[in-house]
Amino acid sequence: MGKLKKIGVLTSGGDAPGMNAAVRAVVRTAIYYDIEIVGVFQGFDGLISAKFIDLDSRSVSNIINRGGTILKTARSEKFKTKEGRKIAHKNLLDQGIEALVVIGGDGSFTGARIFEQEFNFPCIGIPGTIDNDIYGTDFTIGFDTAVNTVIEAVDKIRDTASSHDRFFFIEVMGRDSGYIALHSGIACGAEKIMIPELEGEFESLVETLKEGTKRKKTSNIVIVAEGDQEGGAYEIAKKTRIEFPEFDVKVTVLGHTQRGGSPTCSDRVMATRMGVKAVECLMLNRSNVMVGIVNNHIVTCSLLDAIKQHPSLNPELLNVALIAST
Ligand code: ADP
């Protein structure tokens, strides 16, 4: 391929704070290197319905601080079909777009990888998901903001929990991954953290609570990842009420608050670094990879590895959580 003339950018799958910062960086980098840049609305759906918009430097003014994504995001069933992807490919060629930056999670990377293989169309991924569950990067865009949202809420709940001697189960996002629960639980001094990766946690919770009672603890905060193996915060609360009828047990589900809000400094800087790197990779004919950050260095990893491999929870963090809560 000669000099890259025109690229596209889209956000796909679940939104995450900091996606806008990544879009902005992609746009500004393209312009810096004299490459035309086109935004695609609503993820892969926008490729199929040809929702394109020419972007310039001003199009991305004042968005670095905004949560959500100005390009909107979507889950596209049509893109999962060969027919849908054929239309997407034709629309991209009609626009003169030569490569695509896909900001999203592993589902979006699966779509991007299939698309690149089918049509030999260069795609590069930027990890945007609050779950931090993507292999090949220490952090994903949105995770830091989400955990900060959680700790702000939990700190408030702790005030009322201790005033009323109450026991709170706080459910956070993480269907398959305990990253948000583990990090926010450590940061909030939770008495117990329950995550999908660990089995037999209810028995361990009962032990923790008994120990706490011996030490005359009157309030407790337990952080529960939504996908934990005991069935979520409401289910665990039900079982706890049976085991400890003397406790005043409450449940708070933080839900979608974790997906919104102004991105933290860390998410903005990381998203910007990833956006710059993604365009620079495409200029060097490097595609079919995801940009990541490892030990504070910007790196790339194949889309296949990013999709197929799973990051394992850091055992040191699990140990820290255990020791600090005793
Ligand atoms: P995330 O990117 O946050 O993991 P999803 O799993 O919903 O979110 O994936 C986002 C989109 O990626 C899907 O709606 C679909 O358009 C596309 N995608 C996911 N899996 C495939 C696949 N096997 N083939 C083609 N496209 C896919």
Short mmCIF file of C-alpha atoms and ligand atoms in Angstrom, two decimals:
data_model
loop_
_atom_site.label_atom_id
_atom_site.label_comp_id
_atom_site.label_asym_id
_atom_site.label_seq_id
_atom_site.Cartn_x
_atom_site.Cartn_y
_atom_site.Cartn_z
CA MET A 1 0.00 0.00 0.00
CA GLY A 2 1.28 3.53 -0.81
CA LYS A 3 0.74 6.50 1.45
CA LEU A 4 -2.46 6.19 3.43
CA LYS A 5 -4.98 8.79 2.22
CA LYS A 6 -8.19 8.17 4.10
CA ILE A 7 -9.17 6.19 7.20
CA GLY A 8 -12.35 5.62 9.21
CA VAL A 9 -12.98 5.44 12.95
CA LEU A 10 -15.88 3.90 14.87
CA THR A 11 -16.88 2.99 18.42
CA SER A 12 -18.61 -0.35 18.93
CA GLY A 13 -20.13 -2.58 21.61
CA GLY A 14 -20.52 -1.34 25.18
CA ASP A 15 -19.57 2.30 25.67
CA ALA A 16 -16.83 3.39 28.03
CA PRO A 17 -15.72 6.80 29.33
CA GLY A 18 -12.65 7.84 27.38
CA MET A 19 -13.87 6.61 24.00
CA ASN A 20 -14.27 10.25 22.97
CA ALA A 21 -10.68 10.97 23.94
CA ALA A 22 -9.59 8.08 21.71
CA VAL A 23 -11.73 9.32 18.80
CA ARG A 24 -10.27 12.79 19.22
CA ALA A 25 -6.72 11.44 19.20
CA VAL A 26 -7.35 9.35 16.07
CA VAL A 27 -8.82 12.37 14.28
CA ARG A 28 -6.07 14.77 15.31
CA THR A 29 -3.32 12.27 14.48
CA ALA A 30 -4.75 11.62 11.03
CA ILE A 31 -4.92 15.34 10.35
CA TYR A 32 -1.39 15.83 11.70
CA TYR A 33 -0.11 13.29 9.17
CA ASP A 34 -2.28 14.68 6.35
CA ILE A 35 -4.68 11.75 6.20
CA GLU A 36 -8.41 12.30 5.65
CA ILE A 37 -10.54 11.00 8.49
CA VAL A 38 -14.15 9.82 8.41
CA GLY A 39 -16.31 9.03 11.44
CA VAL A 40 -18.72 6.09 11.27
CA PHE A 41 -21.87 6.40 13.40
CA GLN A 42 -23.25 3.54 15.49
CA GLY A 43 -20.45 1.05 15.17
CA PHE A 44 -20.58 -1.63 12.51
CA ASP A 45 -24.24 -0.80 11.82
CA GLY A 46 -23.06 2.55 10.49
CA LEU A 47 -20.77 0.81 8.00
CA ILE A 48 -23.75 -1.10 6.63
CA SER A 49 -26.16 1.84 6.53
CA ALA A 50 -23.40 4.20 5.28
CA LYS A 51 -23.61 6.65 8.17
CA PHE A 52 -20.36 8.45 7.49
CA ILE A 53 -19.24 11.94 8.43
CA ASP A 54 -16.08 13.77 7.39
CA LEU A 55 -14.24 14.90 10.49
CA ASP A 56 -11.82 17.74 11.01
CA SER A 57 -9.91 19.04 13.97
CA ARG A 58 -12.83 21.15 15.19
CA SER A 59 -15.27 18.21 15.00
CA VAL A 60 -13.57 16.79 18.06
CA SER A 61 -13.17 20.01 20.08
CA ASN A 62 -14.39 19.85 23.67
CA ILE A 63 -14.99 16.12 23.75
CA ILE A 64 -11.93 14.89 25.65
CA ASN A 65 -13.78 15.53 28.91
CA ARG A 66 -17.07 13.93 27.88
CA GLY A 67 -18.20 10.39 28.70
CA GLY A 68 -20.07 8.27 26.15
CA THR A 69 -19.13 8.50 22.49
CA ILE A 70 -20.03 11.25 20.02
CA LEU A 71 -19.99 8.63 17.26
CA LYS A 72 -22.61 6.58 19.16
CA THR A 73 -22.18 2.88 19.55
CA ALA A 74 -24.29 -0.15 18.71
CA ARG A 75 -24.44 -3.90 18.68
CA SER A 76 -24.87 -4.95 15.06
CA GLU A 77 -26.45 -8.30 14.27
CA LYS A 78 -26.20 -7.57 10.53
CA PHE A 79 -22.42 -7.31 10.73
CA LYS A 80 -22.34 -10.87 11.99
CA THR A 81 -23.62 -12.00 8.57
CA LYS A 82 -21.51 -12.25 5.41
CA GLU A 83 -24.14 -10.21 3.49
CA GLY A 84 -23.94 -7.41 6.04
CA ARG A 85 -20.16 -7.31 5.91
CA LYS A 86 -20.21 -7.28 2.07
CA ILE A 87 -22.36 -4.14 2.13
CA ALA A 88 -20.07 -2.62 4.75
CA HIS A 89 -17.05 -3.31 2.56
CA LYS A 90 -18.68 -1.81 -0.54
CA ASN A 91 -19.65 1.31 1.43
CA LEU A 92 -16.10 1.73 2.70
CA LEU A 93 -14.69 1.42 -0.83
CA ASP A 94 -17.27 3.91 -2.15
CA GLN A 95 -16.06 6.37 0.46
CA GLY A 96 -12.42 5.76 -0.47
CA ILE A 97 -11.68 4.63 3.09
CA GLU A 98 -8.56 2.45 3.17
CA ALA A 99 -8.33 1.35 6.81
CA LEU A 100 -10.46 1.32 9.95
CA VAL A 101 -9.84 2.08 13.63
CA VAL A 102 -12.24 0.08 15.82
CA ILE A 103 -12.64 1.24 19.42
CA GLY A 104 -14.46 -1.41 21.47
CA GLY A 105 -14.22 -4.69 23.33
CA ASP A 106 -13.40 -8.24 22.31
CA GLY A 107 -16.70 -8.66 20.40
CA SER A 108 -15.83 -5.66 18.25
CA PHE A 109 -12.32 -7.04 17.70
CA THR A 110 -13.83 -10.35 16.59
CA GLY A 111 -15.87 -8.48 13.98
CA ALA A 112 -12.85 -6.42 12.90
CA ARG A 113 -10.65 -9.50 12.55
CA ILE A 114 -13.20 -11.39 10.46
CA PHE A 115 -13.65 -8.31 8.28
CA GLU A 116 -9.90 -7.89 7.73
CA GLN A 117 -9.53 -11.58 6.82
CA GLU A 118 -12.52 -11.68 4.49
CA PHE A 119 -11.79 -8.53 2.51
CA ASN A 120 -8.12 -7.92 3.22
CA PHE A 121 -9.26 -4.62 4.70
CA PRO A 122 -6.84 -3.22 7.33
CA CYS A 123 -8.36 -2.86 10.80
CA ILE A 124 -6.78 -1.90 14.10
CA GLY A 125 -8.32 -2.17 17.56
CA ILE A 126 -8.26 0.16 20.57
CA PRO A 127 -9.54 -1.46 23.79
CA GLY A 128 -12.51 0.52 25.09
CA THR A 129 -14.40 -1.28 27.85
CA ILE A 130 -14.86 -0.60 31.55
CA ASP A 131 -14.31 -4.28 32.40
CA ASN A 132 -10.52 -4.30 31.87
CA ASP A 133 -10.81 -7.89 30.67
CA ILE A 134 -8.80 -7.77 27.44
CA TYR A 135 -5.59 -9.66 26.95
CA GLY A 136 -2.60 -7.67 25.66
CA THR A 137 -3.06 -4.52 27.70
CA ASP A 138 -2.69 -3.74 31.40
CA PHE A 139 -5.66 -1.37 31.21
CA THR A 140 -8.61 -0.71 28.93
CA ILE A 141 -10.14 2.71 28.32
CA GLY A 142 -12.91 3.42 30.82
CA PHE A 143 -11.80 1.10 33.62
CA ASP A 144 -10.13 3.78 35.72
CA THR A 145 -13.15 6.07 35.42
CA ALA A 146 -15.53 3.24 36.30
CA VAL A 147 -13.63 2.24 39.45
CA ASN A 148 -13.46 5.86 40.53
CA THR A 149 -17.23 6.14 40.06
CA VAL A 150 -17.63 3.03 42.20
CA ILE A 151 -15.44 4.26 45.04
CA GLU A 152 -17.21 7.61 45.15
CA ALA A 153 -20.53 5.80 45.57
CA VAL A 154 -19.22 3.25 48.06
CA ASP A 155 -17.63 5.94 50.25
CA LYS A 156 -21.06 7.55 50.52
CA ILE A 157 -22.73 4.26 51.31
CA ARG A 158 -20.14 3.54 53.99
CA ASP A 159 -21.12 6.72 55.83
CA THR A 160 -24.72 5.60 56.15
CA ALA A 161 -23.76 1.95 56.74
CA SER A 162 -21.70 2.90 59.77
CA SER A 163 -24.28 5.39 61.14
CA HIS A 164 -27.00 2.73 61.10
CA ASP A 165 -24.85 -0.34 61.77
CA ARG A 166 -25.92 -1.73 58.44
CA PHE A 167 -24.54 -4.35 56.20
CA PHE A 168 -24.33 -3.46 52.51
CA PHE A 169 -23.87 -5.64 49.47
CA ILE A 170 -22.86 -3.39 46.59
CA GLU A 171 -23.06 -4.91 43.14
CA VAL A 172 -20.69 -3.60 40.50
CA MET A 173 -20.28 -4.45 36.81
CA GLY A 174 -18.30 -7.48 35.69
CA ARG A 175 -20.24 -10.38 34.22
CA ASP A 176 -17.16 -12.50 33.59
CA SER A 177 -14.46 -10.49 35.24
CA GLY A 178 -13.75 -9.30 38.76
CA TYR A 179 -11.43 -6.41 37.91
CA ILE A 180 -13.82 -3.63 38.85
CA ALA A 181 -14.85 -5.40 42.05
CA LEU A 182 -11.29 -6.21 43.09
CA HIS A 183 -9.83 -2.76 42.47
CA SER A 184 -12.74 -0.82 43.92
CA GLY A 185 -13.02 -3.24 46.84
CA ILE A 186 -9.38 -2.69 47.79
CA ALA A 187 -9.76 1.07 47.35
CA CYS A 188 -12.87 1.22 49.53
CA GLY A 189 -11.59 -1.08 52.25
CA ALA A 190 -14.37 -3.60 51.61
CA GLU A 191 -14.69 -6.36 54.17
CA LYS A 192 -15.13 -8.88 51.36
CA ILE A 193 -14.94 -8.92 47.56
CA MET A 194 -16.87 -11.52 45.57
CA ILE A 195 -15.82 -12.14 41.99
CA PRO A 196 -16.70 -14.55 39.16
CA GLU A 197 -13.19 -16.04 39.11
CA LEU A 198 -13.47 -17.52 42.63
CA GLU A 199 -15.58 -20.45 43.82
CA GLY A 200 -17.02 -21.21 47.26
CA GLU A 201 -17.10 -17.60 48.27
CA PHE A 202 -20.30 -17.73 50.31
CA GLU A 203 -18.68 -20.02 52.89
CA SER A 204 -15.72 -17.69 53.03
CA LEU A 205 -18.09 -14.71 53.44
CA VAL A 206 -19.80 -16.40 56.38
CA GLU A 207 -16.39 -16.94 58.02
CA THR A 208 -15.43 -13.31 57.44
CA LEU A 209 -18.66 -12.09 59.00
CA LYS A 210 -18.32 -14.35 62.00
CA GLU A 211 -14.79 -13.09 62.53
CA GLY A 212 -16.02 -9.52 62.20
CA THR A 213 -18.74 -10.11 64.78
CA LYS A 214 -16.13 -11.43 67.22
CA ARG A 215 -14.18 -8.23 66.70
CA LYS A 216 -17.38 -6.24 67.40
CA LYS A 217 -17.74 -4.98 63.82
CA THR A 218 -21.14 -3.38 63.39
CA SER A 219 -21.18 -2.45 59.70
CA ASN A 220 -19.84 -4.18 56.64
CA ILE A 221 -19.34 -3.42 52.97
CA VAL A 222 -19.17 -6.34 50.55
CA ILE A 223 -18.43 -5.64 46.89
CA VAL A 224 -20.04 -8.17 44.54
CA ALA A 225 -19.25 -8.44 40.83
CA GLU A 226 -22.52 -8.98 38.93
CA GLY A 227 -21.25 -12.30 37.54
CA ASP A 228 -20.05 -13.79 40.83
CA GLN A 229 -20.71 -17.49 41.26
CA GLU A 230 -23.27 -17.06 44.06
CA GLY A 231 -25.86 -15.35 41.85
CA GLY A 232 -25.32 -11.62 42.43
CA ALA A 233 -25.84 -9.23 45.33
CA TYR A 234 -29.58 -9.86 45.90
CA GLU A 235 -29.10 -13.61 46.07
CA ILE A 236 -26.17 -13.36 48.46
CA ALA A 237 -28.10 -10.88 50.62
CA LYS A 238 -30.98 -13.36 50.82
CA LYS A 239 -28.71 -16.15 51.99
CA THR A 240 -26.93 -13.84 54.43
CA ARG A 241 -30.24 -12.79 56.05
CA ILE A 242 -30.96 -16.46 56.72
CA GLU A 243 -27.51 -17.08 58.16
CA PHE A 244 -27.38 -13.83 60.17
CA PRO A 245 -30.97 -12.75 60.95
CA GLU A 246 -29.63 -10.15 63.38
CA PHE A 247 -27.99 -8.11 60.57
CA ASP A 248 -29.73 -5.19 58.84
CA VAL A 249 -28.82 -6.19 55.28
CA LYS A 250 -29.17 -3.79 52.33
CA VAL A 251 -28.33 -4.09 48.64
CA THR A 252 -27.23 -1.36 46.22
CA VAL A 253 -26.73 -2.09 42.53
CA LEU A 254 -24.59 0.63 40.97
CA GLY A 255 -25.54 -0.42 37.42
CA HIS A 256 -25.05 1.94 34.50
CA THR A 257 -23.69 4.81 36.59
CA GLN A 258 -20.39 2.98 36.09
CA ARG A 259 -20.56 3.44 32.33
CA GLY A 260 -20.91 7.21 32.31
CA GLY A 261 -19.21 10.33 33.54
CA SER A 262 -16.25 12.45 32.67
CA PRO A 263 -13.17 10.27 32.09
CA THR A 264 -10.33 10.42 34.62
CA CYS A 265 -6.94 11.89 33.76
CA SER A 266 -5.52 8.40 33.43
CA ASP A 267 -8.20 7.29 30.94
CA ARG A 268 -7.83 10.48 28.89
CA VAL A 269 -4.06 10.20 28.63
CA MET A 270 -4.12 6.50 27.85
CA ALA A 271 -6.88 6.90 25.23
CA THR A 272 -4.90 9.68 23.59
CA ARG A 273 -1.71 7.62 23.48
CA MET A 274 -3.59 4.66 22.03
CA GLY A 275 -5.32 6.80 19.41
CA VAL A 276 -2.03 8.27 18.20
CA LYS A 277 -0.39 4.84 18.08
CA ALA A 278 -3.29 3.27 16.17
CA VAL A 279 -2.98 5.74 13.29
CA GLU A 280 0.81 5.47 13.27
CA CYS A 281 0.53 1.68 13.04
CA LEU A 282 -1.82 1.91 10.06
CA MET A 283 0.65 4.27 8.36
CA LEU A 284 3.28 1.54 8.72
CA ASN A 285 0.90 -1.02 7.21
CA ARG A 286 0.49 -2.62 10.60
CA SER A 287 -3.05 -3.92 11.09
CA ASN A 288 -4.98 -6.89 12.48
CA VAL A 289 -3.59 -5.85 15.87
CA MET A 290 -4.83 -4.11 19.00
CA VAL A 291 -2.99 -1.25 20.63
CA GLY A 292 -2.38 -1.80 24.33
CA ILE A 293 -0.42 -0.47 27.26
CA VAL A 294 1.96 -2.75 29.16
CA ASN A 295 4.26 -1.47 31.92
CA ASN A 296 3.40 2.04 30.73
CA HIS A 297 4.70 1.33 27.22
CA ILE A 298 2.43 1.45 24.19
CA VAL A 299 2.50 -1.95 22.54
CA THR A 300 0.54 -3.99 20.00
CA CYS A 301 -0.80 -7.50 20.18
CA SER A 302 -2.54 -9.55 17.48
CA LEU A 303 -6.32 -9.25 17.40
CA LEU A 304 -6.43 -13.02 17.63
CA ASP A 305 -4.56 -13.04 20.96
CA ALA A 306 -6.65 -10.14 22.26
CA ILE A 307 -9.80 -12.14 21.52
CA LYS A 308 -8.75 -15.68 22.36
CA GLN A 309 -6.58 -15.22 25.43
CA HIS A 310 -7.83 -13.98 28.77
CA PRO A 311 -5.94 -11.87 31.22
CA SER A 312 -5.63 -13.61 34.57
CA LEU A 313 -6.34 -11.76 37.80
CA ASN A 314 -3.19 -10.69 39.54
CA PRO A 315 -2.79 -13.06 42.55
CA GLU A 316 -0.89 -10.35 44.39
CA LEU A 317 -4.01 -8.16 44.29
CA LEU A 318 -6.13 -11.01 45.65
CA ASN A 319 -3.65 -11.44 48.47
CA VAL A 320 -3.58 -7.72 49.19
CA ALA A 321 -7.38 -7.64 49.32
CA LEU A 322 -7.38 -10.51 51.81
CA ILE A 323 -4.68 -9.10 54.09
CA ALA A 324 -6.01 -5.54 54.08
CA SER A 325 -9.53 -6.61 55.04
CA THR A 326 -8.54 -8.55 58.16
P1 ADP B 1 -17.85 -5.50 22.82
O1 ADP B 1 -17.06 -5.01 21.65
O2 ADP B 1 -18.03 -4.44 23.86
O3 ADP B 1 -17.30 -6.81 23.36
P2 ADP B 1 -20.10 -6.97 21.57
O4 ADP B 1 -19.67 -8.30 22.05
O5 ADP B 1 -21.53 -6.63 21.64
O6 ADP B 1 -19.36 -5.77 22.34
O7 ADP B 1 -19.61 -6.83 20.07
C1 ADP B 1 -19.83 -5.64 19.34
C2 ADP B 1 -20.17 -5.94 17.92
O8 ADP B 1 -19.08 -6.62 17.28
C3 ADP B 1 -21.35 -6.87 17.71
O9 ADP B 1 -22.58 -6.23 17.85
C4 ADP B 1 -21.11 -7.29 16.26
O10 ADP B 1 -21.54 -6.30 15.36
C5 ADP B 1 -19.59 -7.40 16.20
N1 ADP B 1 -19.23 -8.80 16.36
C6 ADP B 1 -19.13 -9.53 17.49
N2 ADP B 1 -18.87 -10.83 17.21
C7 ADP B 1 -18.83 -10.94 15.87
C8 ADP B 1 -18.64 -12.01 14.95
N3 ADP B 1 -18.42 -13.27 15.36
N4 ADP B 1 -18.68 -11.73 13.62
C9 ADP B 1 -18.89 -10.48 13.19
N5 ADP B 1 -19.11 -9.43 14.00
C10 ADP B 1 -19.07 -9.64 15.31
#
